[in-house]
Amino acid sequence: MSKDAAKNRYEKIKHLGEGQFANVYKAKDTETNEFVAIKKIKLGSRHEAMDGVNRTALREIKLLQELHHDNIIGLLDVIGHKTNIQLVFDFMETDLEHLVKDRAIILMPEHIKNMVLQMLLGLEYLHLHWVLHRVSLIGLQFQDLKPNNLLINLQGRIKIADFGLARFFGSPSRNYTYQVVTRWYRAPELLYATRSYGVGIDMWSVGCIIAELLLRVPIFPGESDIDQLVKIYSVLGTPTVEEWPGMEKLPDFITIKPMPAIPLKSVFTAAGDDLIELIYQCLRFDPNKRWNATQALHCYYFKSIPYACDDCDLPLPCTSRSSVFKRRRRDYVNDDDDTPTKFRRRLELD
C-alpha cells in the first residue's frame, strides 16, 4: 500500500490529546469501519532527533512490532512522512484511572480480580520477552506503569499502553536513569536513585495499582521524593537493613525516622487474606524478594472464589456507556461455558 493510500485509509474524527512529542486522534478505518487511535509523532529538527524524539518513535515501533498479546496495545499500521510518523493503534474507549475515579461505579471483588489478572498477564508477557514497561534513557521524558496507561476497550479488555520509553532489560549490568515512574507508583529503590534494577519496579507499581482499586484513591500520594518515602513508610513501616540488605548503599539513601507498619488488613478492610498477601508480596522493600508476574499469577488469590468475571462484565465509566456498545460487549461472551472467560484463560496457562 502506498503512503498516500495508507494515509487516506484513516478518517480522523476527533482530537483526543497532545503531548510533548505527539498528538492523538480518534479515527475510522474506512476499509474495516472500525475505530482506531492514531498517534501522530512529531519528528522535529535534527537537533531534536539527537535528543531522542526520533529514537523514541522508532523504539516504540520496534517494540510493538515484536509484541503480540491480548493485554498489550496493538500496533495496526505505521505511516511515514517527512515531518511525522503516524502510528495506528487499537482504539480503547477509556482507562483504569477514569474507571477508578467514577464514583457511580461499584467495583465488586470479581471486577478487581479481573483487572489485576489482565494487568499481570500483560506484564508477564513483557517480562518474559525481556521488556520493562518503564525504563528510559537519561535526558528523555519519564513514563511509567500507572492507571492511565492501562487502557480499556468496550469489551472490557485491558491493554498496557505507551511504549515510547520501554526498553529491553536483558543485560544485568546495564545502568538506567532512576526517574522512570510517576512518583506515586515509584518503587523505593528508584527514590533512592538506584541505577540497576529489574522487574521489581513494575511489580511495585502493580501493588500500588491494586491498592488504588481497593481504596479508590492513590495509596502513596507523595508531594516530593522525600514525602513519597514518608508516605510509604507510614503505611508499610520504615525498612531495616535486615528487610532490605544494601539499601544504605544506594546513591540517595537518607535516614528517615522509624515508623511502625500498619497491618494491611486495617488498610484494606474489604480485602481477603489472599489479596492482602498479593499486595504484600508486590510491596516488599527488597526488590529481589518481590514476586514477579508469574509468581503473582499462580498465587491462591486467582484460584479462590469469587473467580474473575468475564472481561465483558467489567463496568465502564459513564462516558463509555451506550446500548449499542453494551450489545457488542455481550457478543464477546461464550454462552456455552459458565466459567469466566478470563479464568479459563488462566487455567489453560497452569
PDB file of C-alpha atoms in Angstrom, residues 191-192 225-230 233 237-241 247-259:
ATOM      1  CA  LEU A 191      13.501   7.070  45.094  1.00  0.00           C
ATOM      2  CA  TYR A 192      16.970   6.259  46.427  1.00  0.00           C
ATOM      3  CA  ASP A 225      10.563  12.185  46.704  1.00  0.00           C
ATOM      4  CA  ILE A 226      11.163  12.533  50.451  1.00  0.00           C
ATOM      5  CA  ASP A 227       7.449  12.868  51.138  1.00  0.00           C
ATOM      6  CA  GLN A 228       6.870   9.818  48.952  1.00  0.00           C
ATOM      7  CA  LEU A 229       9.173   7.754  51.159  1.00  0.00           C
ATOM      8  CA  VAL A 230       7.423   9.077  54.261  1.00  0.00           C
ATOM      9  CA  TYR A 233       6.896   4.138  55.435  1.00  0.00           C
ATOM     10  CA  GLY A 237       6.867   0.816  58.257  1.00  0.00           C
ATOM     11  CA  THR A 238      10.451   2.020  57.922  1.00  0.00           C
ATOM     12  CA  PRO A 239      12.586  -0.786  56.476  1.00  0.00           C
ATOM     13  CA  THR A 240      15.589  -2.197  58.300  1.00  0.00           C
ATOM     14  CA  VAL A 241      18.805  -3.460  56.710  1.00  0.00           C
ATOM     15  CA  MET A 247      19.620  -0.062  50.935  1.00  0.00           C
ATOM     16  CA  GLU A 248      22.069   2.144  52.858  1.00  0.00           C
ATOM     17  CA  LYS A 249      24.489   1.917  49.902  1.00  0.00           C
ATOM     18  CA  LEU A 250      22.065   3.383  47.366  1.00  0.00           C
ATOM     19  CA  PRO A 251      23.161   6.780  45.923  1.00  0.00           C
ATOM     20  CA  ASP A 252      20.471   8.971  47.504  1.00  0.00           C
ATOM     21  CA  PHE A 253      19.858   6.979  50.669  1.00  0.00           C
ATOM     22  CA  ILE A 254      18.801   9.053  53.653  1.00  0.00           C
ATOM     23  CA  THR A 255      17.762   8.015  57.131  1.00  0.00           C
ATOM     24  CA  ILE A 256      14.087   8.534  57.895  1.00  0.00           C
ATOM     25  CA  LYS A 257      12.730   8.287  61.410  1.00  0.00           C
ATOM     26  CA  PRO A 258      11.451   4.814  62.284  1.00  0.00           C
ATOM     27  CA  MET A 259       7.726   4.358  61.769  1.00  0.00           C
TER      28      MET A 259
END
